[in-house]
Structure formats: structure tokens, C-alpha cells
PDB file of C-alpha atoms in Angstrom:
ATOM      1  CA  MET A  28      -9.529  12.574   1.423  1.00  0.00           C
ATOM      2  CA  SER A  29     -13.092  10.989   0.573  1.00  0.00           C
ATOM      3  CA  THR A  30     -14.395   8.757   3.082  1.00  0.00           C
ATOM      4  CA  MET A  31     -15.043   6.196   0.385  1.00  0.00           C
ATOM      5  CA  THR A  32     -11.387   5.797  -1.040  1.00  0.00           C
ATOM      6  CA  LEU A  33      -7.592   6.455  -0.295  1.00  0.00           C
ATOM      7  CA  TYR A  34      -7.109   8.413  -3.013  1.00  0.00           C
ATOM      8  CA  VAL A  35      -6.072  12.032  -2.404  1.00  0.00           C
ATOM      9  CA  ASP A  36      -7.223  14.738  -4.995  1.00  0.00           C
ATOM     10  CA  LYS A  37      -4.354  17.043  -5.700  1.00  0.00           C
ATOM     11  CA  LYS A  38      -2.762  19.081  -8.554  1.00  0.00           C
ATOM     12  CA  SER A  39       0.479  17.375  -9.248  1.00  0.00           C
ATOM     13  CA  PHE A  40       2.541  15.725 -12.136  1.00  0.00           C
ATOM     14  CA  ILE A  41       2.128  12.005 -10.524  1.00  0.00           C
ATOM     15  CA  HIS A  42      -1.606  12.445 -10.245  1.00  0.00           C
ATOM     16  CA  HIS A  43      -1.424  12.769 -13.948  1.00  0.00           C
ATOM     17  CA  VAL A  44       0.753   9.628 -14.849  1.00  0.00           C
ATOM     18  CA  ALA A  45      -1.447   6.722 -16.292  1.00  0.00           C
ATOM     19  CA  PRO A  46      -2.490   4.052 -13.244  1.00  0.00           C
ATOM     20  CA  LEU A  47      -0.640   1.077 -15.047  1.00  0.00           C
ATOM     21  CA  THR A  48       2.484   3.197 -15.185  1.00  0.00           C
ATOM     22  CA  LYS A  49       2.459   3.952 -11.747  1.00  0.00           C
ATOM     23  CA  LEU A  50       1.493   0.143 -11.316  1.00  0.00           C
ATOM     24  CA  LEU A  51       4.782  -0.675 -13.295  1.00  0.00           C
ATOM     25  CA  TYR A  52       6.808   1.670 -10.839  1.00  0.00           C
ATOM     26  CA  VAL A  53       5.579  -0.294  -7.869  1.00  0.00           C
ATOM     27  CA  MET A  54       6.572  -3.640  -9.468  1.00  0.00           C
ATOM     28  CA  VAL A  55       9.826  -2.302 -10.900  1.00  0.00           C
ATOM     29  CA  SER A  56      11.122  -0.477  -7.787  1.00  0.00           C
ATOM     30  CA  ILE A  57      10.376  -3.371  -5.514  1.00  0.00           C
ATOM     31  CA  ALA A  58      12.020  -6.004  -7.940  1.00  0.00           C
ATOM     32  CA  ILE A  59      15.053  -4.093  -7.936  1.00  0.00           C
ATOM     33  CA  THR A  60      15.798  -3.807  -4.477  1.00  0.00           C
ATOM     34  CA  TYR A  61      15.978  -7.286  -4.385  1.00  0.00           C
ATOM     35  CA  ILE A  62      17.644  -8.046  -7.612  1.00  0.00           C
ATOM     36  CA  ILE A  63      20.830  -5.524  -6.456  1.00  0.00           C
ATOM     37  CA  PRO A  64      20.896  -6.494  -2.628  1.00  0.00           C
ATOM     38  CA  LYS A  65      23.469  -3.388  -1.975  1.00  0.00           C
ATOM     39  CA  LEU A  66      22.603  -0.867   0.900  1.00  0.00           C
ATOM     40  CA  GLU A  67      23.602   2.341  -0.899  1.00  0.00           C
ATOM     41  CA  PHE A  68      21.184   1.186  -4.125  1.00  0.00           C
ATOM     42  CA  VAL A  69      18.366   0.448  -2.131  1.00  0.00           C
ATOM     43  CA  LEU A  70      18.736   3.507   0.302  1.00  0.00           C
ATOM     44  CA  PHE A  71      18.438   5.267  -3.551  1.00  0.00           C
ATOM     45  CA  VAL A  72      15.545   3.756  -4.570  1.00  0.00           C
ATOM     46  CA  THR A  73      13.813   4.388  -1.106  1.00  0.00           C
ATOM     47  CA  LEU A  74      14.491   8.173  -1.494  1.00  0.00           C
ATOM     48  CA  THR A  75      13.115   8.167  -4.885  1.00  0.00           C
ATOM     49  CA  SER A  76      10.068   6.688  -3.643  1.00  0.00           C
ATOM     50  CA  LEU A  77       9.706   9.358  -0.909  1.00  0.00           C
ATOM     51  CA  LEU A  78      10.792  12.076  -3.684  1.00  0.00           C
ATOM     52  CA  ILE A  79       7.710  10.805  -5.670  1.00  0.00           C
ATOM     53  CA  LEU A  80       5.598  11.108  -2.678  1.00  0.00           C
ATOM     54  CA  ALA A  81       6.614  14.531  -2.115  1.00  0.00           C
ATOM     55  CA  ILE A  82       6.360  15.690  -5.596  1.00  0.00           C
ATOM     56  CA  GLY A  83       2.756  14.108  -5.555  1.00  0.00           C
ATOM     57  CA  LYS A  84       1.910  16.289  -2.408  1.00  0.00           C
ATOM     58  CA  VAL A  85       1.016  13.035  -0.327  1.00  0.00           C
ATOM     59  CA  PHE A  86       3.794  12.341   1.650  1.00  0.00           C
ATOM     60  CA  ARG A  87       1.987  13.191   5.011  1.00  0.00           C
ATOM     61  CA  LYS A  88      -0.450  10.796   4.091  1.00  0.00           C
ATOM     62  CA  ILE A  89       1.840   7.798   4.117  1.00  0.00           C
ATOM     63  CA  LEU A  90       3.393   8.613   7.594  1.00  0.00           C
ATOM     64  CA  PRO A  91       0.716   7.008   9.403  1.00  0.00           C
ATOM     65  CA  ILE A  92       1.375   3.911   7.644  1.00  0.00           C
ATOM     66  CA  LEU A  93       5.082   4.319   8.112  1.00  0.00           C
ATOM     67  CA  ALA A  94       4.441   4.705  11.747  1.00  0.00           C
ATOM     68  CA  LEU A  95       3.031   1.530  12.056  1.00  0.00           C
ATOM     69  CA  SER A  96       5.856  -0.093  10.676  1.00  0.00           C
ATOM     70  CA  ILE A  97       8.086   0.976  13.466  1.00  0.00           C
ATOM     71  CA  LEU A  98       7.716  -2.241  15.683  1.00  0.00           C
ATOM     72  CA  LEU A  99       8.146  -4.176  12.423  1.00  0.00           C
ATOM     73  CA  ILE A 100      11.429  -2.610  11.752  1.00  0.00           C
ATOM     74  CA  ILE A 101      12.411  -2.813  15.433  1.00  0.00           C
ATOM     75  CA  SER A 102      12.012  -6.490  15.533  1.00  0.00           C
ATOM     76  CA  ILE A 103      13.908  -6.674  12.147  1.00  0.00           C
ATOM     77  CA  ILE A 104      16.460  -4.791  13.762  1.00  0.00           C
ATOM     78  CA  ILE A 105      16.913  -6.849  16.935  1.00  0.00           C
ATOM     79  CA  VAL A 106      16.458 -10.217  15.438  1.00  0.00           C
ATOM     80  CA  GLN A 107      19.222  -9.684  12.738  1.00  0.00           C
ATOM     81  CA  GLY A 108      21.357  -7.610  14.974  1.00  0.00           C
ATOM     82  CA  PHE A 109      21.360 -10.506  17.512  1.00  0.00           C
ATOM     83  CA  PHE A 110      20.987 -13.891  15.471  1.00  0.00           C
ATOM     84  CA  HIS A 111      21.995 -13.365  11.693  1.00  0.00           C
ATOM     85  CA  PRO A 112      23.898 -16.627  10.840  1.00  0.00           C
ATOM     86  CA  GLU A 113      27.093 -14.255   9.335  1.00  0.00           C
ATOM     87  CA  ASN A 114      27.480 -12.169  12.601  1.00  0.00           C
ATOM     88  CA  GLN A 115      31.093 -11.954  13.352  1.00  0.00           C
ATOM     89  CA  THR A 116      32.204  -8.327  13.935  1.00  0.00           C
ATOM     90  CA  VAL A 117      30.950  -6.668  17.249  1.00  0.00           C
ATOM     91  CA  LEU A 118      29.469  -3.212  16.181  1.00  0.00           C
ATOM     92  CA  TYR A 119      29.054  -2.754  20.311  1.00  0.00           C
ATOM     93  CA  SER A 120      27.901  -4.178  23.595  1.00  0.00           C
ATOM     94  CA  ILE A 121      25.667  -3.067  26.135  1.00  0.00           C
ATOM     95  CA  GLY A 122      26.026  -5.368  29.016  1.00  0.00           C
ATOM     96  CA  PHE A 123      25.240  -8.679  27.622  1.00  0.00           C
ATOM     97  CA  ILE A 124      23.971  -7.296  24.589  1.00  0.00           C
ATOM     98  CA  THR A 125      25.626  -7.420  21.608  1.00  0.00           C
ATOM     99  CA  PHE A 126      25.067  -6.024  18.069  1.00  0.00           C
ATOM    100  CA  TYR A 127      27.155  -7.210  15.285  1.00  0.00           C
ATOM    101  CA  LYS A 128      27.932  -5.198  12.279  1.00  0.00           C
ATOM    102  CA  GLU A 129      26.963  -7.817   9.749  1.00  0.00           C
ATOM    103  CA  GLY A 130      23.385  -8.281  11.267  1.00  0.00           C
ATOM    104  CA  LEU A 131      22.564  -4.585  11.714  1.00  0.00           C
ATOM    105  CA  THR A 132      23.486  -3.877   7.841  1.00  0.00           C
ATOM    106  CA  PHE A 133      21.312  -6.787   6.715  1.00  0.00           C
ATOM    107  CA  ALA A 134      18.654  -5.308   9.162  1.00  0.00           C
ATOM    108  CA  ALA A 135      19.076  -1.919   7.393  1.00  0.00           C
ATOM    109  CA  LEU A 136      18.573  -3.282   4.132  1.00  0.00           C
ATOM    110  CA  LEU A 137      15.477  -4.867   5.195  1.00  0.00           C
ATOM    111  CA  THR A 138      14.101  -1.958   6.659  1.00  0.00           C
ATOM    112  CA  LEU A 139      14.775   0.129   3.380  1.00  0.00           C
ATOM    113  CA  ARG A 140      12.954  -2.488   1.731  1.00  0.00           C
ATOM    114  CA  VAL A 141      10.147  -2.392   3.758  1.00  0.00           C
ATOM    115  CA  LEU A 142       9.906   1.483   3.844  1.00  0.00           C
ATOM    116  CA  ASN A 143      10.382   1.466  -0.014  1.00  0.00           C
ATOM    117  CA  MET A 144       7.393  -1.044  -0.618  1.00  0.00           C
ATOM    118  CA  ILE A 145       5.035   0.836   1.647  1.00  0.00           C
ATOM    119  CA  MET A 146       5.903   4.503  -0.106  1.00  0.00           C
ATOM    120  CA  SER A 147       5.796   2.611  -3.653  1.00  0.00           C
ATOM    121  CA  PHE A 148       2.357   1.340  -2.870  1.00  0.00           C
ATOM    122  CA  GLY A 149       1.399   4.525  -1.401  1.00  0.00           C
ATOM    123  CA  ILE A 150       2.583   6.585  -4.683  1.00  0.00           C
ATOM    124  CA  LEU A 151      -0.116   3.973  -6.575  1.00  0.00           C
ATOM    125  CA  ILE A 152      -3.216   4.238  -4.058  1.00  0.00           C
ATOM    126  CA  LEU A 153      -2.615   7.397  -2.626  1.00  0.00           C
ATOM    127  CA  THR A 154      -2.422   9.601  -6.200  1.00  0.00           C
ATOM    128  CA  THR A 155      -4.392   6.894  -8.183  1.00  0.00           C
ATOM    129  CA  LYS A 156      -8.439   6.790  -8.695  1.00  0.00           C
ATOM    130  CA  HIS A 157      -8.978   3.474  -7.902  1.00  0.00           C
ATOM    131  CA  ASP A 158     -11.939   2.498 -10.397  1.00  0.00           C
ATOM    132  CA  GLU A 159      -9.647   4.165 -13.057  1.00  0.00           C
ATOM    133  CA  LEU A 160      -7.025   1.526 -12.034  1.00  0.00           C
ATOM    134  CA  VAL A 161      -9.210  -1.423 -12.103  1.00  0.00           C
ATOM    135  CA  GLU A 162     -10.891  -0.630 -15.288  1.00  0.00           C
ATOM    136  CA  ASP A 163      -7.468  -0.085 -17.277  1.00  0.00           C
ATOM    137  CA  LEU A 164      -6.425  -3.548 -15.818  1.00  0.00           C
ATOM    138  CA  ILE A 165      -9.789  -5.391 -17.052  1.00  0.00           C
ATOM    139  CA  LYS A 166      -9.049  -3.501 -20.372  1.00  0.00           C
ATOM    140  CA  LYS A 167      -5.749  -5.234 -20.385  1.00  0.00           C
ATOM    141  CA  GLY A 168      -7.340  -8.412 -20.190  1.00  0.00           C
ATOM    142  CA  MET A 169      -7.558  -9.005 -16.420  1.00  0.00           C
ATOM    143  CA  SER A 170     -11.076 -10.788 -15.006  1.00  0.00           C
ATOM    144  CA  PRO A 171     -14.020  -8.423 -14.195  1.00  0.00           C
ATOM    145  CA  LYS A 172     -14.402 -10.835 -11.138  1.00  0.00           C
ATOM    146  CA  ILE A 173     -10.487 -10.329 -10.060  1.00  0.00           C
ATOM    147  CA  GLY A 174     -11.265  -6.529 -10.669  1.00  0.00           C
ATOM    148  CA  TYR A 175     -13.800  -6.263  -8.413  1.00  0.00           C
ATOM    149  CA  VAL A 176     -12.301  -8.048  -5.827  1.00  0.00           C
ATOM    150  CA  LEU A 177      -9.219  -5.913  -6.155  1.00  0.00           C
ATOM    151  CA  LEU A 178     -11.799  -2.830  -6.160  1.00  0.00           C
ATOM    152  CA  SER A 179     -13.582  -4.089  -2.765  1.00  0.00           C
ATOM    153  CA  VAL A 180      -9.979  -4.625  -0.972  1.00  0.00           C
ATOM    154  CA  LEU A 181      -8.857  -0.815  -1.630  1.00  0.00           C
ATOM    155  CA  GLN A 182     -12.254   0.377  -0.553  1.00  0.00           C
ATOM    156  CA  LEU A 183     -12.631  -1.881   2.514  1.00  0.00           C
ATOM    157  CA  ILE A 184     -10.408   0.483   4.999  1.00  0.00           C
ATOM    158  CA  PRO A 185     -12.339   3.818   4.140  1.00  0.00           C
ATOM    159  CA  GLN A 186     -15.921   2.329   4.177  1.00  0.00           C
ATOM    160  CA  MET A 187     -15.213   0.698   7.427  1.00  0.00           C
ATOM    161  CA  ARG A 188     -13.870   3.898   8.828  1.00  0.00           C
ATOM    162  CA  ALA A 189     -17.170   5.622   7.581  1.00  0.00           C
ATOM    163  CA  THR A 190     -19.173   2.835   9.100  1.00  0.00           C
ATOM    164  CA  MET A 191     -17.409   3.157  12.419  1.00  0.00           C
ATOM    165  CA  GLY A 192     -17.651   6.781  12.569  1.00  0.00           C
ATOM    166  CA  LYS A 193     -21.387   6.692  12.004  1.00  0.00           C
ATOM    167  CA  ILE A 194     -22.124   4.077  14.384  1.00  0.00           C
ATOM    168  CA  THR A 195     -19.825   5.703  17.130  1.00  0.00           C
ATOM    169  CA  ASP A 196     -22.010   8.720  16.806  1.00  0.00           C
ATOM    170  CA  ALA A 197     -25.165   6.696  17.069  1.00  0.00           C
ATOM    171  CA  GLN A 198     -23.954   4.997  19.988  1.00  0.00           C
ATOM    172  CA  ARG A 199     -22.766   8.142  21.700  1.00  0.00           C
ATOM    173  CA  SER A 200     -26.414   9.652  21.047  1.00  0.00           C
ATOM    174  CA  ARG A 201     -27.743   6.663  22.992  1.00  0.00           C
ATOM    175  CA  GLY A 202     -25.200   7.611  26.235  1.00  0.00           C
ATOM    176  CA  MET A 203     -22.583   5.091  25.619  1.00  0.00           C
ATOM    177  CA  GLU A 204     -19.156   6.096  26.797  1.00  0.00           C
ATOM    178  CA  THR A 205     -16.665   5.714  23.642  1.00  0.00           C
ATOM    179  CA  GLU A 206     -13.873   8.020  24.982  1.00  0.00           C
ATOM    180  CA  GLY A 207     -11.579   7.849  28.243  1.00  0.00           C
ATOM    181  CA  ASN A 208      -9.164   5.334  29.799  1.00  0.00           C
ATOM    182  CA  LEU A 209      -8.272   2.175  28.324  1.00  0.00           C
ATOM    183  CA  LEU A 210     -11.222   0.232  29.987  1.00  0.00           C
ATOM    184  CA  VAL A 211     -13.710   2.709  28.649  1.00  0.00           C
ATOM    185  CA  ARG A 212     -12.346   1.906  25.250  1.00  0.00           C
ATOM    186  CA  VAL A 213     -12.264  -1.825  25.727  1.00  0.00           C
ATOM    187  CA  LYS A 214     -15.797  -1.785  27.180  1.00  0.00           C
ATOM    188  CA  ALA A 215     -17.305   0.125  23.928  1.00  0.00           C
ATOM    189  CA  PHE A 216     -14.913  -2.027  21.653  1.00  0.00           C
ATOM    190  CA  PHE A 217     -17.621  -4.979  21.177  1.00  0.00           C
ATOM    191  CA  PRO A 218     -20.508  -3.035  21.102  1.00  0.00           C
ATOM    192  CA  LEU A 219     -18.839  -0.954  18.037  1.00  0.00           C
ATOM    193  CA  ILE A 220     -17.557  -3.459  16.096  1.00  0.00           C
ATOM    194  CA  VAL A 221     -20.128  -6.064  16.091  1.00  0.00           C
ATOM    195  CA  PRO A 222     -22.609  -3.716  14.338  1.00  0.00           C
ATOM    196  CA  VAL A 223     -19.853  -2.541  11.654  1.00  0.00           C
ATOM    197  CA  VAL A 224     -19.054  -6.081  11.029  1.00  0.00           C
ATOM    198  CA  LEU A 225     -23.017  -6.996  10.365  1.00  0.00           C
ATOM    199  CA  ASN A 226     -23.356  -3.737   8.085  1.00  0.00           C
ATOM    200  CA  SER A 227     -20.221  -5.059   6.077  1.00  0.00           C
ATOM    201  CA  LEU A 228     -22.004  -8.627   5.585  1.00  0.00           C
ATOM    202  CA  HIS A 229     -25.134  -6.696   4.599  1.00  0.00           C
ATOM    203  CA  ASN A 230     -23.530  -4.559   2.018  1.00  0.00           C
ATOM    204  CA  THR A 231     -21.776  -7.424   0.754  1.00  0.00           C
ATOM    205  CA  ARG A 232     -24.895  -9.395   0.429  1.00  0.00           C
ATOM    206  CA  GLU A 233     -26.374  -6.507  -0.990  1.00  0.00           C
ATOM    207  CA  ARG A 234     -23.507  -5.717  -3.648  1.00  0.00           C
ATOM    208  CA  ALA A 235     -23.697  -9.505  -4.772  1.00  0.00           C
ATOM    209  CA  ILE A 236     -27.665  -9.006  -5.629  1.00  0.00           C
ATOM    210  CA  ALA A 237     -27.104  -5.877  -7.621  1.00  0.00           C
ATOM    211  CA  LEU A 238     -23.911  -7.293  -9.704  1.00  0.00           C
ATOM    212  CA  GLU A 239     -26.316 -10.590 -10.362  1.00  0.00           C
ATOM    213  CA  VAL A 240     -29.107  -8.164 -11.722  1.00  0.00           C
ATOM    214  CA  ARG A 241     -26.624  -6.143 -13.734  1.00  0.00           C
ATOM    215  CA  GLY A 242     -25.658  -9.258 -15.593  1.00  0.00           C
ATOM    216  CA  PHE A 243     -22.147  -9.152 -13.864  1.00  0.00           C
ATOM    217  CA  ASN A 244     -21.567 -13.313 -14.567  1.00  0.00           C
ATOM    218  CA  THR A 245     -22.641 -13.103 -18.047  1.00  0.00           C
ATOM    219  CA  LYS A 246     -20.286 -14.540 -20.634  1.00  0.00           C
ATOM    220  CA  MET A 247     -20.815 -11.688 -23.185  1.00  0.00           C
ATOM    221  CA  LYS A 248     -18.005  -9.134 -23.885  1.00  0.00           C
ATOM    222  CA  LYS A 249     -18.190  -6.566 -21.355  1.00  0.00           C
ATOM    223  CA  THR A 250     -18.337  -2.810 -22.437  1.00  0.00           C
ATOM    224  CA  PHE A 251     -17.413   0.334 -20.765  1.00  0.00           C
ATOM    225  CA  LEU A 252     -18.891   3.363 -20.038  1.00  0.00           C
ATOM    226  CA  ASN A 253     -15.756   5.840 -19.753  1.00  0.00           C
ATOM    227  CA  LEU A 254     -13.484   6.077 -22.654  1.00  0.00           C
ATOM    228  CA  SER A 255      -9.813   5.485 -22.179  1.00  0.00           C
ATOM    229  CA  LYS A 256      -7.939   8.466 -21.039  1.00  0.00           C
ATOM    230  CA  GLU A 257      -4.618   9.603 -22.797  1.00  0.00           C
ATOM    231  CA  TYR A 258      -1.808  10.135 -20.272  1.00  0.00           C
ATOM    232  CA  GLN A 259       1.477  12.163 -21.498  1.00  0.00           C
ATOM    233  CA  TYR A 260       4.553  10.479 -21.497  1.00  0.00           C
ATOM    234  CA  THR A 261       3.344   6.849 -20.729  1.00  0.00           C
ATOM    235  CA  LYS A 262       5.637   5.557 -23.058  1.00  0.00           C
ATOM    236  CA  THR A 263       8.527   7.500 -22.308  1.00  0.00           C
ATOM    237  CA  ILE A 264       8.405   6.782 -18.488  1.00  0.00           C
ATOM    238  CA  GLN A 265       7.556   3.134 -19.043  1.00  0.00           C
ATOM    239  CA  SER A 266      10.459   2.586 -21.333  1.00  0.00           C
ATOM    240  CA  ILE A 267      12.767   4.235 -18.813  1.00  0.00           C
ATOM    241  CA  LEU A 268      11.436   1.440 -15.918  1.00  0.00           C
ATOM    242  CA  TRP A 269      11.650  -1.400 -18.432  1.00  0.00           C
ATOM    243  CA  ALA A 270      15.141  -0.224 -19.300  1.00  0.00           C
ATOM    244  CA  ILE A 271      16.186   0.035 -15.557  1.00  0.00           C
ATOM    245  CA  LEU A 272      14.919  -3.294 -14.640  1.00  0.00           C
ATOM    246  CA  ILE A 273      16.675  -4.832 -17.435  1.00  0.00           C
ATOM    247  CA  VAL A 274      19.786  -3.162 -16.763  1.00  0.00           C
ATOM    248  CA  THR A 275      19.582  -3.969 -13.079  1.00  0.00           C
ATOM    249  CA  ILE A 276      19.133  -8.219 -14.149  1.00  0.00           C
ATOM    250  CA  ALA A 277      22.035  -7.664 -16.397  1.00  0.00           C
ATOM    251  CA  TRP A 278      24.212  -6.273 -14.214  1.00  0.00           C
ATOM    252  CA  ARG A 279      23.455  -8.833 -11.517  1.00  0.00           C
ATOM    253  CA  ILE A 280      24.148 -11.606 -14.033  1.00  0.00           C
ATOM    254  CA  LEU A 281      27.456 -10.223 -14.906  1.00  0.00           C
ATOM    255  CA  SER A 282      28.676  -9.067 -11.591  1.00  0.00           C
TER     256      SER A 282
END
């Protein structure tokens, strides 16, 4: 993976799907899990997102993010299992701790929604070049300023990670201990994080000056250096996604 982007360069069918089509999948896959709040249906959508990640050969890259969501998932299970307003059926008890079927069912629904949301965004971010995504959005009418902000957000974590690595190496060369027990790591945290923040602010100022010099704020119509790419099956995939969204809305209204 590049140090300046979250994009993972692999050869897969998913990588050759149009960026806006993958963005549409993100919106549809998240929306339908709320339109049809059925546990089995949400599980199917979540497994579909997981399968797409596997086809795109980026499933391993999403695992650290899924691991970070474990604390959120545990809190959802505890809160809903204990305090869901519709709790009636006792599922099991451990001493004074009682879990209810209704609460755990709703917790499972929320958990699957969270996992599907993470994985669907992972499909977009890990298999799409960010500059191509933003450029396509601008060509569709999005403000270039919003596009710049979006691109900056997508590049923020990789840039800070790269900067952190450089500063850590520099501090180690000066004799600073950055590895060891918790106390050693805490002592090294502030000498590391302050240069990272200052460097980020400096880079932001330099970017602002560079954009101003290049006429970023001009009112004239923007032109593009790169020609729009032609992607296969774009209309077919988008039609299927829109059809799925319409069918789920109709099912919800009629049911």
C-alpha cells in the first residue's frame, strides 16, 4: 500500500468498477439495511459486502478497522441486552446479569449494520484511486472546494502515518526511547505527536499557497488534465443497484 493513500493496488474485477458505481453501492447497501430492518436480510447484505472485499483481494486490509470496532460492538450488546425497551423474553442469566432475546436480537441487527457500513466503505476506499473518485465527482458537478476537502480527508491518515514514521526515526537517531513498557511509550508520545501536528499545519499552509497560486479560487470553468475512463458494465451494475433500492422501498411500503 502506498504511504500516501489507502488505495490497495490489486488486479481484480472490483478495481475495474467505476468509482461512482462503488459509491452508489455504499449508499444503497447502507440504506437498504435500514429500509428493511430484518436480521436475515441485513446479514445477507453484510455477507455480500464481505464477499466483494474478498473478490477485490482487500479483505485483510479491512481487518484492523473491524478489530477497532469490537469495543463498539461489545457496548452495543451490553446496552441493548440489558436496557432495550422491548425486553421481555429472558434468554439466559448469569447471577444478577440477565440478557433478553429482544435486546440481543436488536444488538445483532445494529452490529451487522456497523460491520456492513465499515466493509462497504472499505470497498470504495481500498479499491478506488482517491483522485479518480474526487475528479469524477467534480465532473458530475460537485464543488472543487468540497472535492479538495474530501481528498485531503482521504489522504490524512496515510500522510500522518508517514510523517510519524519519519519523526520517530529522527527521534530514535537522537537517542530517544520509543519502544518498551507503557511508561516509556507515554513519555515518548508528546515529543513525537507535537512535531507531527506542527508538520501537518505547515503542510496545510503550503498547500493553501500552492492552490492560490494556481488559481484554485477562480470563477472560471475548471478543466481537467485526465480524460474520463471508460468502465465496463457501469450502466448494468448501476441499474441493478437502483432496482434493488426501489424494490426494497416498495417492499417496505407495501408490507
